[in-house]
Amino acid sequence: MKDFDVIRTRAHRLDTPDKATGKAVYVDDIDKPGMLYGALLQSPHAHANIISIDTSKAEALPGVKAVVTSKEAGSIKYGVSPARYDETVFAIDKVRYVGDEIAAVAAISLEIAQKAVALIEVEYEILPAVFTIEDAMKDGAPQLHEDFPKNLCAEVHHEFGDVEKALAESDIVKTTTVKNKRQDGACIEMQGCIAEFDRRGTLTLVSGTQVPHYVQRTVAMVLGMDIGKVRVKKPYVGAGFGIKASANPMELACCILARETNKPVKMNYTRDQVFKLARARHGFTHTITTGAKKDGTLMALKHECWLDGGAYSSFGIATVYYAGSLLGGPYKLPNMKYDGYRVYNNKPTCGAQRGHGAVIARATFEQQLDMIAGDLGMDPLELRVKNMMEAGDTTCNDLNMSSFGMAECIDAVRNGSGWDEKKGKMPNGKGIGMACGFFVSGAGYPIYRSDTYHGTVIVKLTEDGGTALVYTASAEIGQGSDTAFAMIAAEALGIPLENVRLESGDTDMGVDLGAYSSRQTLMTGHATKEAAEHAKAQVLEVLSGLLNVPVEEMDIKNGFIEFKNETPDITDIRTRYIKEHRGWIDNPDSEKLTFKEASRMAFLEKGSIVGTGKYKPHLLGGKFKGAAVGTSPAYGCSAQVAEVSVDVETGQITIERITDAHDCGKAINMTSVEGQMEGSVSMGIGEAMHEEVMFDDKGNVLNNDLAEYKIVTSMDMPQVDAVVVESDEPNGPFGAKEVGEGAIMPTIPAILNAVYDAIGVRVFELPLTPERVYWAIQEYQKKAG
Amino acid sequence: MFNIETHIKAGSVQEAISLLMENPNARLIAGGTDVLIKLREGKPAFRHLVDIHGLAELNGIEKLPDNTLVIGSGTTFTQAIESDIIQTHIPILTDAAGSVGGPQIRNVATIGGNICNGVTSADSASPLFSLNALLSLQGPDGTRHLPIADFYKGPGRVDLGPGEILTAIRIRPEDYEQAFGYYYKYAMRNAMDIATIGCAVCLKTSGGTLTDYRLAFGVAGPVPIRCREAEKAVKGHPLTPALLEKIAATVVRDVNPRTSWRASKEFRLNIITELSKRATKKALTRAGEELS
């Protein structure tokens, strides 16, 4: 076992003092002198041509400083995947969902801005709208985008091995269809931003985003500006979950209003607008056929998936690929066929949400594994152990598991939950179920095709020598990344965590693709480690000259210089350091030479000591079309056991306990890892039990607040026993990999399997609302007689 | 955005009544947990507010010399939960108060507001129906006492005349002494949720029979209701398992749930019958009775 001083501990988070005292500054806490307030005009219709827009009454309202439409915003298309840019800031000729942006107003108060929005007169020609996959695909259905007949936004067809042959050779073949509902990310902080131009034409956008880098690029592209003239900063952010992982129309509108008024402009989404923007989990319909041998060996997986996409593409192209590719593991599966389709319709746009594309596929497949185990008379846990991949294995679609503590995870939940004592022995109405999952530690490629570094980091030592400053453009959104990188820098430099300060979330600090695809710990972590090591090397190099000791015979540990062989005389350095600091009270008196003294000497010799670090993954994945999606330098994996009780008369399910094991490689901060695991469980339970965005027949969201869209409360959380499994990831910094998304994978299927164990009923439609469960039980009982 | 045009803090109930008489468009605000939501939704009916939050006259829970319980309408749910008087004599109201929203809401939301808001899902309403509570309504012409069952006129509509304020809720000794109750809230999650169905039972037993039985529901119709048919059917019934079946069989005649996107009528009916049995059983347990 490697010996670490800072990482793998339960260090206090850097943001604890701010957050615990309520002093943390989020976008809406910021005010600028002379700031204006912006408001959006959004379409009340799901599908309509815009005949005319008259802004004169709005412009005439006292206090209004600017009204902008596509006339000011232009017609540059943007989106997430460059191949499928299909949005403009404001609708030009037609609107495609209730909420499509048409105009924006900046005024001296929000009230006036909202009044002005109401005064904008738009003449619409209402068009027939489609809200379901079935209706959107019908012959003669209204088309959302001219270039995409049948409203087919994207399709994917992959086959690895020979699926039909393998199914024919299988002893048991299962086919099931599972449907979920659209989710909302339900971030507690709604999106907000402030845009401001300085007198030299530089635009600063302060935004509650997960991805300052992509927002910077999109703003620069849409406003026709140099990237160097656009700075995007994020203050504290109240979660993202994927919903804030791309530029949103409000950010762009805000920049345009700031340009037109030459004043700072603030805009915020209301909760209703968050539901309208959506960009959250798609509605998926998966039909999966799995074949296995009598001994439980998995033979083949045939998979068809339909995605309810909404009005625009957003992340959808990646989503439809992920939905297929991430079933390639964590089991040895030699043959896999996938046909995926994403369909446009006149509802808000779906995008990426925690466990991008893979969560419902996993829920479908892991249920099927239990069904197969049931038919074979095998313990479902044993079936999984039998088929599990190991470190070094590569899936049929070319995903390489460079480390894989799956067996340890299964062991941990087996023992932790008392699986062997409980499985098959629970009283009627109580059940136990398990599932596994895996996920990328960062997408192998950026969203736009490029050889760019995925992260660059600067570590600068202060002139006194005592403190290391870490500058990263990565995004702390509540997950604890700032703390993780400060810990990595401290570990790599060999100094205590309290001697590290960190600034993040600012595009001026470097390149960082941001907080999505569970990438930062591994990727930004690598760049941080490299930058810290670079700074350390410079200090040791100067010291080597001063002491005449070779660099390789020295190290820095806990803030002191360690010498492998005999300790040289440090008197000269200490005397010089103390002279330098005459009159100061903190003169070192330790026997050992301190990092501070050495670092001060390095400054005196070389000026500012600046270490730089960078990271991009090695070449990953196969050669087929779409091979990039699903690739990653490393994969986290997990297993969970859920215990439930089902109230058969009312359909209510109570999750009694979740035992959760996750292999995150070496844990940087143990407490943060557990926090991500518990947060994932909470989100998974919400998705399994309650969450469903509902629409009326005009495309309006019915449950557009957090009273009616039900995420779980602390009162709904079961006991969660989180077990951190630490493999040693060769591609990770200090062996670390992801935990943010992989941890959600097993939650839903573990619950579904536990419900079946409790009552013998399989429910193939999510969420498991009491009514849905009740009717499923009724139908089951009727059939059973 | 709150579009509040006038907001006047009343120093007394009498002043609040005068303010309401002066401005017929004004509405009362106490805890604000319902009013502020309506304001946020831009409902113009709440532009003018008379604020009775924290009025001492409206606060307090007491037991009169004749054993009548009086609960001030400004009593918050937290105060109700912490009240020894309620805990001892009408724990059904502790059940209900504890099921409202979350701690922050319970700290400010008042029982009076919960009743006057006029919604069928109000957690305190059905228990008070089952307790035959009387509402003290003070207006420009004095105070009248109205049974809560007569107070609800329709969804969001209650029997408050011009300038009238609900000042207190009274529960008479014959309605709670030797009576045992239970409130069963069926909701989609364990906090921060309104009832899909709320069921309140208050009963008395003697010599192995049910001597008094009061069953009330929230969300089983447009307003909270008492289930007179079911009550009539089982008064005097021996304490046997058949009792519960009889209640379940007759309660469907009393209720009128509707289908909404939150739940279907058929599902609500099932929950109503199931809850009528469960709440009754729980109340019997509190009474120290067992069905045999």
Short mmCIF file of N, CA, C and O in Angstrom, two decimals, chain A residues 110-111 114-115 271 647-652 690 694 702-703 705-713 715-716 769-771 774-775, chain B residues 1-3 40-41 184-194 260-268 270-271 274-275 277-278:
data_model
loop_
_atom_site.label_atom_id
_atom_site.label_comp_id
_atom_site.label_asym_id
_atom_site.label_seq_id
_atom_site.Cartn_x
_atom_site.Cartn_y
_atom_site.Cartn_z
N LEU A 110 -36.59 44.06 -12.08
CA LEU A 110 -37.15 42.82 -12.62
C LEU A 110 -38.63 42.99 -12.93
O LEU A 110 -39.13 42.48 -13.93
N GLU A 111 -39.32 43.73 -12.05
CA GLU A 111 -40.76 43.93 -12.26
C GLU A 111 -41.02 44.61 -13.59
O GLU A 111 -41.90 44.21 -14.35
N GLN A 114 -40.32 42.29 -16.48
CA GLN A 114 -41.41 41.33 -16.69
C GLN A 114 -42.63 41.98 -17.31
O GLN A 114 -43.30 41.39 -18.17
N LYS A 115 -42.93 43.20 -16.87
CA LYS A 115 -44.05 43.93 -17.47
C LYS A 115 -43.79 44.16 -18.95
O LYS A 115 -44.68 44.02 -19.78
N ARG A 271 -38.31 28.57 -11.17
CA ARG A 271 -38.38 27.10 -11.18
C ARG A 271 -39.16 26.62 -12.41
O ARG A 271 -38.79 25.63 -13.04
N ASP A 647 -46.36 -2.37 0.72
CA ASP A 647 -47.70 -2.39 1.33
C ASP A 647 -48.66 -2.75 0.20
O ASP A 647 -48.99 -1.92 -0.63
N VAL A 648 -49.07 -4.01 0.15
CA VAL A 648 -49.81 -4.47 -1.04
C VAL A 648 -51.19 -3.82 -1.15
O VAL A 648 -51.72 -3.69 -2.24
N GLU A 649 -51.78 -3.42 -0.04
CA GLU A 649 -53.11 -2.80 -0.12
C GLU A 649 -53.06 -1.38 -0.64
O GLU A 649 -54.03 -0.90 -1.22
N THR A 650 -51.95 -0.68 -0.40
CA THR A 650 -51.89 0.72 -0.84
C THR A 650 -50.86 0.96 -1.94
O THR A 650 -50.80 2.05 -2.49
N GLY A 651 -50.07 -0.05 -2.24
CA GLY A 651 -49.07 0.11 -3.28
C GLY A 651 -47.84 0.88 -2.84
O GLY A 651 -46.94 1.15 -3.64
N GLN A 652 -47.76 1.23 -1.57
CA GLN A 652 -46.63 2.01 -1.11
C GLN A 652 -45.40 1.14 -0.85
O GLN A 652 -45.51 0.10 -0.19
N HIS A 690 -40.53 8.35 -7.46
CA HIS A 690 -41.41 9.51 -7.55
C HIS A 690 -41.32 10.31 -8.83
O HIS A 690 -42.30 10.84 -9.31
N MET A 694 -44.62 15.71 -15.81
CA MET A 694 -45.90 15.43 -16.47
C MET A 694 -46.34 16.62 -17.31
O MET A 694 -46.10 17.76 -16.96
N LEU A 702 -47.05 20.09 -16.08
CA LEU A 702 -48.06 20.18 -15.03
C LEU A 702 -47.44 20.35 -13.65
O LEU A 702 -47.90 21.15 -12.85
N ASN A 703 -46.41 19.60 -13.39
CA ASN A 703 -45.81 19.63 -12.04
C ASN A 703 -44.51 20.42 -12.07
O ASN A 703 -43.43 19.88 -11.89
N ASP A 705 -43.03 22.54 -10.15
CA ASP A 705 -42.41 23.03 -8.92
C ASP A 705 -41.99 21.83 -8.07
O ASP A 705 -42.34 20.69 -8.38
N LEU A 706 -41.25 22.11 -7.01
CA LEU A 706 -40.72 20.99 -6.21
C LEU A 706 -41.72 20.52 -5.16
O LEU A 706 -41.40 19.65 -4.34
N ALA A 707 -42.94 21.09 -5.17
CA ALA A 707 -44.00 20.50 -4.36
C ALA A 707 -44.62 19.33 -5.11
O ALA A 707 -44.91 18.28 -4.53
N GLU A 708 -44.79 19.51 -6.43
CA GLU A 708 -45.47 18.49 -7.23
C GLU A 708 -44.50 17.55 -7.94
O GLU A 708 -44.84 16.42 -8.25
N TYR A 709 -43.30 18.05 -8.26
CA TYR A 709 -42.27 17.17 -8.79
C TYR A 709 -41.48 16.70 -7.58
O TYR A 709 -40.75 17.48 -6.95
N LYS A 710 -41.65 15.44 -7.23
CA LYS A 710 -41.24 15.02 -5.91
C LYS A 710 -39.87 14.35 -5.90
O LYS A 710 -39.72 13.21 -6.31
N ILE A 711 -38.88 15.11 -5.44
CA ILE A 711 -37.59 14.50 -5.14
C ILE A 711 -37.66 14.02 -3.69
O ILE A 711 -38.52 14.47 -2.93
N VAL A 712 -36.79 13.11 -3.31
CA VAL A 712 -36.90 12.57 -1.96
C VAL A 712 -36.42 13.59 -0.94
O VAL A 712 -35.53 14.40 -1.21
N THR A 713 -37.04 13.57 0.21
CA THR A 713 -36.61 14.41 1.32
C THR A 713 -35.76 13.56 2.26
O THR A 713 -35.68 12.33 2.10
N MET A 715 -36.53 12.71 5.03
CA MET A 715 -37.43 11.78 5.72
C MET A 715 -37.70 10.52 4.89
O MET A 715 -38.25 9.55 5.40
N ASP A 716 -37.39 10.58 3.60
CA ASP A 716 -37.63 9.42 2.75
C ASP A 716 -36.38 8.57 2.57
O ASP A 716 -36.42 7.52 1.94
N THR A 769 -44.75 4.60 -8.64
CA THR A 769 -45.74 5.32 -7.83
C THR A 769 -46.66 4.29 -7.19
O THR A 769 -46.89 3.22 -7.76
N PRO A 770 -47.22 4.61 -6.04
CA PRO A 770 -48.10 3.65 -5.38
C PRO A 770 -49.23 3.18 -6.30
O PRO A 770 -49.58 2.01 -6.31
N GLU A 771 -49.76 4.10 -7.08
CA GLU A 771 -50.87 3.70 -7.94
C GLU A 771 -50.42 2.69 -8.99
O GLU A 771 -51.09 1.68 -9.22
N TYR A 774 -49.82 -0.53 -7.22
CA TYR A 774 -51.09 -1.12 -6.79
C TYR A 774 -51.77 -1.85 -7.93
O TYR A 774 -52.20 -3.00 -7.80
N TRP A 775 -51.87 -1.19 -9.09
CA TRP A 775 -52.56 -1.84 -10.23
C TRP A 775 -51.77 -3.03 -10.73
O TRP A 775 -52.35 -4.03 -11.16
N MET B 1 -41.83 37.02 -7.70
CA MET B 1 -42.18 38.43 -7.43
C MET B 1 -43.50 38.49 -6.68
O MET B 1 -44.49 37.89 -7.08
N PHE B 2 -43.51 39.25 -5.64
CA PHE B 2 -44.74 39.44 -4.88
C PHE B 2 -45.35 40.79 -5.26
O PHE B 2 -44.74 41.83 -5.04
N ASN B 3 -46.55 40.74 -5.81
CA ASN B 3 -47.21 42.00 -6.16
C ASN B 3 -48.12 42.45 -5.02
O ASN B 3 -49.34 42.40 -5.13
N ARG B 40 -47.05 34.51 -5.26
CA ARG B 40 -46.01 34.18 -6.22
C ARG B 40 -46.59 33.73 -7.54
O ARG B 40 -46.03 33.96 -8.60
N GLU B 41 -47.74 33.07 -7.44
CA GLU B 41 -48.40 32.65 -8.69
C GLU B 41 -49.07 33.83 -9.37
O GLU B 41 -49.70 33.69 -10.41
N TYR B 184 -54.55 9.39 9.80
CA TYR B 184 -53.70 8.63 8.88
C TYR B 184 -53.55 9.45 7.60
O TYR B 184 -54.52 9.67 6.89
N LYS B 185 -52.31 9.91 7.38
CA LYS B 185 -52.06 10.69 6.15
C LYS B 185 -51.40 9.80 5.13
O LYS B 185 -50.35 9.21 5.38
N TYR B 186 -52.03 9.70 3.98
CA TYR B 186 -51.45 8.94 2.88
C TYR B 186 -50.94 9.93 1.86
O TYR B 186 -51.71 10.68 1.26
N ALA B 187 -49.61 9.98 1.70
CA ALA B 187 -49.01 10.93 0.76
C ALA B 187 -47.92 10.22 0.00
O ALA B 187 -47.58 9.07 0.29
N MET B 188 -47.37 10.90 -0.98
CA MET B 188 -46.39 10.27 -1.86
C MET B 188 -44.98 10.23 -1.24
O MET B 188 -44.12 9.51 -1.68
N ARG B 189 -44.76 11.10 -0.26
CA ARG B 189 -43.47 11.01 0.44
C ARG B 189 -43.69 11.39 1.90
O ARG B 189 -44.77 11.84 2.28
N ASN B 190 -42.63 11.25 2.69
CA ASN B 190 -42.78 11.32 4.14
C ASN B 190 -42.69 12.74 4.71
O ASN B 190 -42.80 12.92 5.92
N ALA B 191 -42.43 13.70 3.87
CA ALA B 191 -42.40 15.10 4.32
C ALA B 191 -42.65 15.98 3.13
O ALA B 191 -42.56 15.53 1.98
N MET B 192 -42.96 17.24 3.38
CA MET B 192 -43.15 18.20 2.30
C MET B 192 -44.13 17.70 1.26
O MET B 192 -43.88 17.76 0.07
N ASP B 193 -45.24 17.21 1.71
CA ASP B 193 -46.22 16.70 0.75
C ASP B 193 -47.63 16.93 1.26
O ASP B 193 -47.87 16.91 2.48
N ILE B 194 -48.53 17.18 0.32
CA ILE B 194 -49.93 17.26 0.73
C ILE B 194 -50.52 15.86 0.66
O ILE B 194 -50.01 14.98 -0.04
N SER B 260 -57.47 12.96 -11.01
CA SER B 260 -56.62 14.05 -11.45
C SER B 260 -55.31 13.43 -11.90
O SER B 260 -55.14 12.22 -11.80
N TRP B 261 -54.42 14.27 -12.39
CA TRP B 261 -53.15 13.69 -12.83
C TRP B 261 -52.35 13.17 -11.65
O TRP B 261 -51.37 12.46 -11.82
N ARG B 262 -52.76 13.47 -10.44
CA ARG B 262 -52.03 12.97 -9.28
C ARG B 262 -52.45 11.55 -8.91
O ARG B 262 -51.64 10.78 -8.42
N ALA B 263 -53.72 11.24 -9.11
CA ALA B 263 -54.19 9.87 -8.82
C ALA B 263 -55.58 9.71 -9.43
O ALA B 263 -56.33 10.68 -9.57
N SER B 264 -55.93 8.47 -9.77
CA SER B 264 -57.25 8.22 -10.34
C SER B 264 -58.28 8.06 -9.23
O SER B 264 -57.96 7.78 -8.08
N LYS B 265 -59.54 8.26 -9.61
CA LYS B 265 -60.64 8.10 -8.67
C LYS B 265 -60.65 6.68 -8.09
O LYS B 265 -60.83 6.49 -6.89
N GLU B 266 -60.44 5.71 -8.95
CA GLU B 266 -60.49 4.31 -8.50
C GLU B 266 -59.41 4.03 -7.46
O GLU B 266 -59.65 3.34 -6.47
N PHE B 267 -58.23 4.57 -7.71
CA PHE B 267 -57.14 4.34 -6.76
C PHE B 267 -57.44 5.05 -5.45
O PHE B 267 -57.26 4.48 -4.37
N ARG B 268 -57.95 6.28 -5.54
CA ARG B 268 -58.29 7.00 -4.31
C ARG B 268 -59.35 6.24 -3.51
O ARG B 268 -59.30 6.18 -2.28
N ASN B 270 -59.81 3.07 -3.38
CA ASN B 270 -59.15 1.96 -2.70
C ASN B 270 -58.42 2.45 -1.46
O ASN B 270 -58.48 1.81 -0.39
N ILE B 271 -57.74 3.60 -1.60
CA ILE B 271 -57.01 4.13 -0.45
C ILE B 271 -57.99 4.53 0.65
O ILE B 271 -57.74 4.30 1.84
N GLU B 274 -59.20 1.43 2.47
CA GLU B 274 -58.10 0.85 3.24
C GLU B 274 -57.77 1.71 4.46
O GLU B 274 -57.60 1.20 5.57
N LEU B 275 -57.72 3.02 4.24
CA LEU B 275 -57.39 3.93 5.34
C LEU B 275 -58.49 3.94 6.40
O LEU B 275 -58.21 4.07 7.60
N LYS B 277 -60.18 1.53 7.41
CA LYS B 277 -59.92 0.37 8.28
C LYS B 277 -58.69 0.59 9.16
O LYS B 277 -58.72 0.34 10.36
N ARG B 278 -57.64 1.07 8.53
CA ARG B 278 -56.38 1.21 9.28
C ARG B 278 -56.48 2.27 10.39
O ARG B 278 -56.00 2.05 11.49
#
